[in-house]
Amino acid sequence: MSIHLSGWDDTIVALATPQGIGAIGVIRVSGKESFHILNQLFPSKDLTAQASHTIQVGYLKEDDQVLDEVVLSLFKGPRSYTGEDVIEISCHGSPFIQEQVIRAITKKGARLAKPGEFTQRAFLNGKLDLAQAESVADLIASNTEASRKTALHNMRGGFSSDLKQLREQLIRFSAMIELELDFSQEDVEFADRTALKQLIDELDGSIQQLIRSFSLGNVIRNGVQVAIIGKPNAGKSTLLNALLNENRAIVSDIAGTTRDTIEEVININGILFRLVDTAGIREHTADIIEQIGVAKSLEKMNASDIVLYLFDVNETTAEELKAFEQTLKEKNIQYLLVANKTDTAKLGSIQAITHMPYAISISAKTHTGIDVLKQALTQKAISGDVNTEATIVTNARHYDALLKLSQSLTDVRNGMHDQVPGDLLALDIRQCLHYLGLITGEITNEDQLDFIFSKFCIGK
Ligand SMILES: Nc1nc2c(c(=O)[nH]1)N(C=O)[C@@H](CNc1ccc(C(=O)N[C@@H](CCC(=O)O)C(=O)O)cc1)CN2
Ligand SMILES: Nc1nc2c(ncn2[C@@H]2O[C@H](COP(=O)(O)OP(=O)(O)OP(=O)(O)O)[C@@H](O)[C@H]2O)c(=O)[nH]1
């Protein structure tokens, strides 16, 4: 690989564990000076004389002053995560010590690593392709079984091997076209075209499957935002508590939470649902449509993947619900109608909701119907069958390239249909290969790489 990156010959250092006090802090050093630098700070052994993948215990010293007692893990390039010489220093987890150790290393000639630079080097050294490298970030960010599983699948090259297969098919296709070119004077064309069409159908099938998987991938990676809408006293807080009861997700601070809405994250069947209790709808307006019109609720509704409309079964008419539905349908928003307080439902109100056969009946108070509601939420979120063994595309950049790839493939198909000369078809196929290369990183540029890896954390 011959991409030139400025500073990519440097030896880099960064804290790999979180900032702050801990039992142990791990500092990573990667680059051709790693062993030379550490040898100067670790006088008890000649590190270059030690075998790769061994650990060494001793004192880290700077000008005869002991900085810490540490464990060093040695990785000799290319047998390391980055493919370069790597030394990891496990020191005591004091921010002061860590800072001192890092400073001592930079004084010997290393520089601080940029976010994601270790993984970027792994990519540049051919240890991972770009799709795999990106899934490393996803793996770190994973917070459910499903997001861990897909990221791990992709990091281990699941997606990459699908792409490799696509690539081989395209190249085979290209070869067949070329064969046709060679023989175009003779009459071999017809026979070859059926084989070509079959191949293009296979390719298209695989690509469409990957494209379709993104709706699920997106859900797995980003979770699902659910706006809970309802009149005052409909039971929104009670429902939230009922849902949170068994399913509170382990999630730290969630970016983008606005202050005037309550946002709770729960894990249902491995998917993170961000439940937003909208504030706007609390304003007292008799007309439900007017209530929906409240700017803030509308905003939240539009930003949501699913709107959960909670209503008190005793206080709500079928007309109201119909009007509400109409609004959501016009906006093309997915919704669930949820009838609450069915434990106290009067006959008349039951009749009203029988006009709404798809409304889910619950009692937030007694927890009746909560499981059915959870099931309905999950189903709305992942609409369609889920093949958990197949690759799931979770990355918007990959999705985008796949859409373009699919378009180019359509160009090839149309070209074949229109009897376009083979050399023009070959151009479209090259375009297909280009989009594949964008995903795996065979085709890329420095700015794009910097952008992708800058989203990583420091030390990764
Ligand atoms: N201490 C530590 N833990 C870690 C990492 C790390 O870099 N350091 N990882 C990093 O994110 C992950 C593990 N990934 C790794 C991937 C490759 C190699 C490695 O040394 N590969 C060599 C040799 C393989 C072998 O001998 O079996 C190679 O690929 O040639 C190490 C860690 C998670 N845990
Ligand atoms: N019988 C019965 N009462 C319920 C049920 N769910 C909620 N309630 C009661 O309805 C009242 C309002 O419930 P909340 O959960 O505070 O309603 P809310 O929609 O959050 O109300 P606001 O915060 O005003 O918007 C409370 O007295 C609840 O105990 C239910 O399923 N059955």
mmCIF file of C-alpha atoms in Angstrom, residues 131-324:
data_model
loop_
_atom_site.group_PDB
_atom_site.id
_atom_site.type_symbol
_atom_site.label_atom_id
_atom_site.label_comp_id
_atom_site.label_asym_id
_atom_site.label_seq_id
_atom_site.Cartn_x
_atom_site.Cartn_y
_atom_site.Cartn_z
ATOM 1 C CA ALA A 131 -14.223 -1.755 6.984
ATOM 2 C CA GLN A 132 -12.595 -3.864 9.706
ATOM 3 C CA ALA A 133 -10.822 -0.846 11.200
ATOM 4 C CA GLU A 134 -14.072 1.077 11.362
ATOM 5 C CA SER A 135 -15.758 -1.793 13.160
ATOM 6 C CA VAL A 136 -13.098 -1.548 15.881
ATOM 7 C CA ALA A 137 -14.633 1.819 16.796
ATOM 8 C CA ASP A 138 -18.087 0.253 16.685
ATOM 9 C CA LEU A 139 -16.907 -2.524 18.966
ATOM 10 C CA ILE A 140 -15.651 -0.022 21.509
ATOM 11 C CA ALA A 141 -18.950 1.844 21.326
ATOM 12 C CA SER A 142 -21.047 -1.321 21.498
ATOM 13 C CA ASN A 143 -23.443 -1.433 24.402
ATOM 14 C CA THR A 144 -25.750 -4.328 23.596
ATOM 15 C CA GLU A 145 -25.345 -7.953 22.651
ATOM 16 C CA ALA A 146 -26.489 -7.166 19.106
ATOM 17 C CA SER A 147 -24.129 -4.234 18.568
ATOM 18 C CA ARG A 148 -21.206 -6.185 19.952
ATOM 19 C CA LYS A 149 -22.034 -9.163 17.770
ATOM 20 C CA THR A 150 -22.273 -7.210 14.510
ATOM 21 C CA ALA A 151 -19.146 -5.173 15.244
ATOM 22 C CA LEU A 152 -17.203 -8.307 16.135
ATOM 23 C CA HIS A 153 -18.440 -10.074 13.007
ATOM 24 C CA ASN A 154 -17.265 -7.138 10.891
ATOM 25 C CA MET A 155 -13.965 -6.673 12.711
ATOM 26 C CA ARG A 156 -13.146 -10.314 12.145
ATOM 27 C CA GLY A 157 -13.672 -9.703 8.449
ATOM 28 C CA GLY A 158 -17.237 -10.957 7.960
ATOM 29 C CA PHE A 159 -18.272 -7.978 5.886
ATOM 30 C CA SER A 160 -14.878 -7.824 4.214
ATOM 31 C CA SER A 161 -15.169 -11.404 3.025
ATOM 32 C CA ASP A 162 -18.600 -10.621 1.543
ATOM 33 C CA LEU A 163 -17.007 -7.715 -0.266
ATOM 34 C CA LYS A 164 -14.149 -9.860 -1.430
ATOM 35 C CA GLN A 165 -16.628 -12.277 -2.897
ATOM 36 C CA LEU A 166 -18.445 -9.440 -4.644
ATOM 37 C CA ARG A 167 -15.145 -8.249 -5.996
ATOM 38 C CA GLU A 168 -14.258 -11.650 -7.358
ATOM 39 C CA GLN A 169 -17.656 -11.901 -9.025
ATOM 40 C CA LEU A 170 -17.219 -8.485 -10.625
ATOM 41 C CA ILE A 171 -13.790 -9.406 -11.895
ATOM 42 C CA ARG A 172 -15.131 -12.639 -13.310
ATOM 43 C CA PHE A 173 -17.849 -10.611 -14.954
ATOM 44 C CA SER A 174 -15.311 -8.230 -16.352
ATOM 45 C CA ALA A 175 -13.261 -11.109 -17.722
ATOM 46 C CA MET A 176 -16.290 -12.533 -19.452
ATOM 47 C CA ILE A 177 -17.045 -9.178 -21.064
ATOM 48 C CA GLU A 178 -13.472 -8.984 -22.259
ATOM 49 C CA LEU A 179 -13.699 -12.445 -23.701
ATOM 50 C CA GLU A 180 -16.750 -11.286 -25.556
ATOM 51 C CA LEU A 181 -14.807 -8.290 -26.838
ATOM 52 C CA ASP A 182 -12.081 -10.544 -28.186
ATOM 53 C CA PHE A 183 -14.548 -12.667 -30.048
ATOM 54 C CA SER A 184 -16.989 -9.970 -31.004
ATOM 55 C CA GLN A 185 -16.476 -10.573 -34.690
ATOM 56 C CA GLU A 186 -17.461 -14.154 -34.296
ATOM 57 C CA ASP A 187 -20.812 -15.236 -32.971
ATOM 58 C CA VAL A 188 -20.124 -16.232 -29.375
ATOM 59 C CA GLU A 189 -21.950 -13.255 -27.926
ATOM 60 C CA PHE A 190 -25.350 -14.760 -27.377
ATOM 61 C CA ALA A 191 -24.248 -17.712 -25.312
ATOM 62 C CA ASP A 192 -22.111 -15.567 -23.045
ATOM 63 C CA ARG A 193 -24.859 -13.059 -22.327
ATOM 64 C CA THR A 194 -27.028 -15.552 -20.455
ATOM 65 C CA ALA A 195 -24.132 -16.386 -18.179
ATOM 66 C CA LEU A 196 -23.457 -12.670 -17.717
ATOM 67 C CA LYS A 197 -27.074 -11.991 -16.827
ATOM 68 C CA GLN A 198 -27.026 -14.769 -14.281
ATOM 69 C CA LEU A 199 -23.897 -13.393 -12.699
ATOM 70 C CA ILE A 200 -25.309 -9.898 -12.536
ATOM 71 C CA ASP A 201 -28.451 -11.229 -10.830
ATOM 72 C CA GLU A 202 -26.334 -12.984 -8.233
ATOM 73 C CA LEU A 203 -24.339 -9.841 -7.616
ATOM 74 C CA ASP A 204 -27.411 -7.701 -7.376
ATOM 75 C CA GLY A 205 -29.003 -10.149 -4.957
ATOM 76 C CA SER A 206 -26.035 -9.977 -2.580
ATOM 77 C CA ILE A 207 -25.818 -6.205 -2.775
ATOM 78 C CA GLN A 208 -29.522 -5.711 -2.192
ATOM 79 C CA GLN A 209 -29.335 -7.949 0.856
ATOM 80 C CA LEU A 210 -26.519 -5.860 2.291
ATOM 81 C CA ILE A 211 -28.433 -2.666 1.520
ATOM 82 C CA ARG A 212 -31.562 -3.988 3.175
ATOM 83 C CA SER A 213 -29.601 -5.003 6.248
ATOM 84 C CA PHE A 214 -28.786 -1.365 6.952
ATOM 85 C CA SER A 215 -32.213 -0.563 8.374
ATOM 86 C CA LEU A 216 -31.530 -3.181 11.028
ATOM 87 C CA GLY A 217 -27.877 -2.171 11.238
ATOM 88 C CA ASN A 218 -28.866 1.361 11.955
ATOM 89 C CA VAL A 219 -31.208 0.197 14.699
ATOM 90 C CA ILE A 220 -28.499 -1.964 16.234
ATOM 91 C CA ARG A 221 -25.889 0.750 16.115
ATOM 92 C CA ASN A 222 -27.902 3.842 16.966
ATOM 93 C CA GLY A 223 -30.901 2.497 18.804
ATOM 94 C CA VAL A 224 -34.465 3.553 18.204
ATOM 95 C CA GLN A 225 -35.991 6.803 19.317
ATOM 96 C CA VAL A 226 -39.529 6.483 20.596
ATOM 97 C CA ALA A 227 -41.567 9.588 21.370
ATOM 98 C CA ILE A 228 -44.191 8.917 24.001
ATOM 99 C CA ILE A 229 -47.095 11.213 23.322
ATOM 100 C CA GLY A 230 -50.205 11.494 25.381
ATOM 101 C CA LYS A 231 -52.482 13.887 27.140
ATOM 102 C CA PRO A 232 -51.755 14.798 30.726
ATOM 103 C CA ASN A 233 -52.650 11.907 33.010
ATOM 104 C CA ALA A 234 -52.724 9.346 30.224
ATOM 105 C CA GLY A 235 -50.172 7.423 32.292
ATOM 106 C CA LYS A 236 -46.906 8.203 30.506
ATOM 107 C CA SER A 237 -44.772 8.267 33.622
ATOM 108 C CA THR A 238 -46.360 5.090 34.903
ATOM 109 C CA LEU A 239 -45.694 3.388 31.572
ATOM 110 C CA LEU A 240 -42.105 4.592 31.546
ATOM 111 C CA ASN A 241 -41.599 3.120 34.993
ATOM 112 C CA ALA A 242 -43.246 -0.144 34.001
ATOM 113 C CA LEU A 243 -40.924 -0.453 31.025
ATOM 114 C CA LEU A 244 -37.859 0.571 32.998
ATOM 115 C CA ASN A 245 -38.646 -1.860 35.754
ATOM 116 C CA GLU A 246 -36.804 -4.796 34.279
ATOM 117 C CA ASN A 247 -35.078 -3.265 31.330
ATOM 118 C CA ARG A 248 -33.069 -0.265 32.394
ATOM 119 C CA ALA A 249 -30.147 -0.117 30.039
ATOM 120 C CA ILE A 250 -26.607 0.371 31.192
ATOM 121 C CA VAL A 251 -25.792 3.542 29.337
ATOM 122 C CA SER A 252 -23.719 6.506 30.323
ATOM 123 C CA ASP A 253 -24.395 10.078 29.240
ATOM 124 C CA ILE A 254 -26.306 10.181 25.994
ATOM 125 C CA ALA A 255 -25.317 12.909 23.598
ATOM 126 C CA GLY A 256 -27.963 15.253 22.320
ATOM 127 C CA THR A 257 -30.444 14.905 25.135
ATOM 128 C CA THR A 258 -32.410 18.100 25.306
ATOM 129 C CA ARG A 259 -33.254 19.420 28.714
ATOM 130 C CA ASP A 260 -36.959 19.939 28.276
ATOM 131 C CA THR A 261 -37.653 16.303 27.490
ATOM 132 C CA ILE A 262 -37.131 13.281 29.650
ATOM 133 C CA GLU A 263 -35.094 10.641 27.891
ATOM 134 C CA GLU A 264 -34.700 7.129 29.230
ATOM 135 C CA VAL A 265 -32.821 4.343 27.515
ATOM 136 C CA ILE A 266 -34.044 0.787 27.835
ATOM 137 C CA ASN A 267 -32.809 -2.440 26.369
ATOM 138 C CA ILE A 268 -35.588 -4.563 24.907
ATOM 139 C CA ASN A 269 -34.577 -7.794 23.197
ATOM 140 C CA GLY A 270 -31.083 -6.440 22.660
ATOM 141 C CA ILE A 271 -32.152 -3.184 21.052
ATOM 142 C CA LEU A 272 -31.720 0.163 22.750
ATOM 143 C CA PHE A 273 -34.871 2.225 22.770
ATOM 144 C CA ARG A 274 -34.557 5.862 23.698
ATOM 145 C CA LEU A 275 -37.893 6.778 25.155
ATOM 146 C CA VAL A 276 -38.596 10.466 24.976
ATOM 147 C CA ASP A 277 -41.389 11.854 27.079
ATOM 148 C CA THR A 278 -42.333 14.986 25.216
ATOM 149 C CA ALA A 279 -42.951 18.115 27.192
ATOM 150 C CA GLY A 280 -44.895 20.082 24.638
ATOM 151 C CA ILE A 281 -47.930 17.898 24.652
ATOM 152 C CA ARG A 282 -48.458 18.644 28.321
ATOM 153 C CA GLU A 283 -49.881 22.039 27.480
ATOM 154 C CA HIS A 284 -53.588 22.135 27.983
ATOM 155 C CA THR A 285 -55.435 22.182 24.735
ATOM 156 C CA ALA A 286 -58.689 20.385 24.311
ATOM 157 C CA ASP A 287 -58.220 19.474 20.686
ATOM 158 C CA ILE A 288 -55.814 16.604 20.197
ATOM 159 C CA ILE A 289 -54.781 17.863 16.763
ATOM 160 C CA GLU A 290 -53.974 21.185 18.288
ATOM 161 C CA GLN A 291 -51.968 19.412 20.902
ATOM 162 C CA ILE A 292 -49.956 17.620 18.282
ATOM 163 C CA GLY A 293 -49.423 20.977 16.710
ATOM 164 C CA VAL A 294 -47.420 22.103 19.689
ATOM 165 C CA ALA A 295 -44.122 22.844 18.048
ATOM 166 C CA LYS A 296 -41.888 20.930 20.388
ATOM 167 C CA SER A 297 -43.872 17.730 20.278
ATOM 168 C CA LEU A 298 -43.947 17.910 16.543
ATOM 169 C CA GLU A 299 -40.228 18.322 16.435
ATOM 170 C CA LYS A 300 -39.732 15.339 18.697
ATOM 171 C CA MET A 301 -42.213 13.313 16.753
ATOM 172 C CA ASN A 302 -40.446 14.058 13.515
ATOM 173 C CA ALA A 303 -37.087 13.159 14.975
ATOM 174 C CA SER A 304 -38.444 9.890 16.323
ATOM 175 C CA ASP A 305 -38.402 6.547 14.652
ATOM 176 C CA ILE A 306 -41.613 5.501 16.350
ATOM 177 C CA VAL A 307 -44.354 7.504 18.013
ATOM 178 C CA LEU A 308 -46.077 5.762 20.869
ATOM 179 C CA TYR A 309 -49.423 7.374 21.458
ATOM 180 C CA LEU A 310 -50.664 6.541 24.911
ATOM 181 C CA PHE A 311 -54.287 7.256 25.694
ATOM 182 C CA ASP A 312 -56.617 6.690 28.591
ATOM 183 C CA VAL A 313 -59.108 4.154 27.331
ATOM 184 C CA ASN A 314 -61.913 5.789 29.307
ATOM 185 C CA GLU A 315 -61.267 9.281 28.028
ATOM 186 C CA THR A 316 -60.647 8.770 24.360
ATOM 187 C CA THR A 317 -62.961 8.434 21.386
ATOM 188 C CA ALA A 318 -62.321 6.571 18.178
ATOM 189 C CA GLU A 319 -62.647 9.880 16.303
ATOM 190 C CA GLU A 320 -59.797 11.410 18.252
ATOM 191 C CA LEU A 321 -57.581 8.466 17.473
ATOM 192 C CA LYS A 322 -58.509 8.497 13.804
ATOM 193 C CA ALA A 323 -57.600 12.180 13.562
ATOM 194 C CA PHE A 324 -54.296 11.517 15.295
#
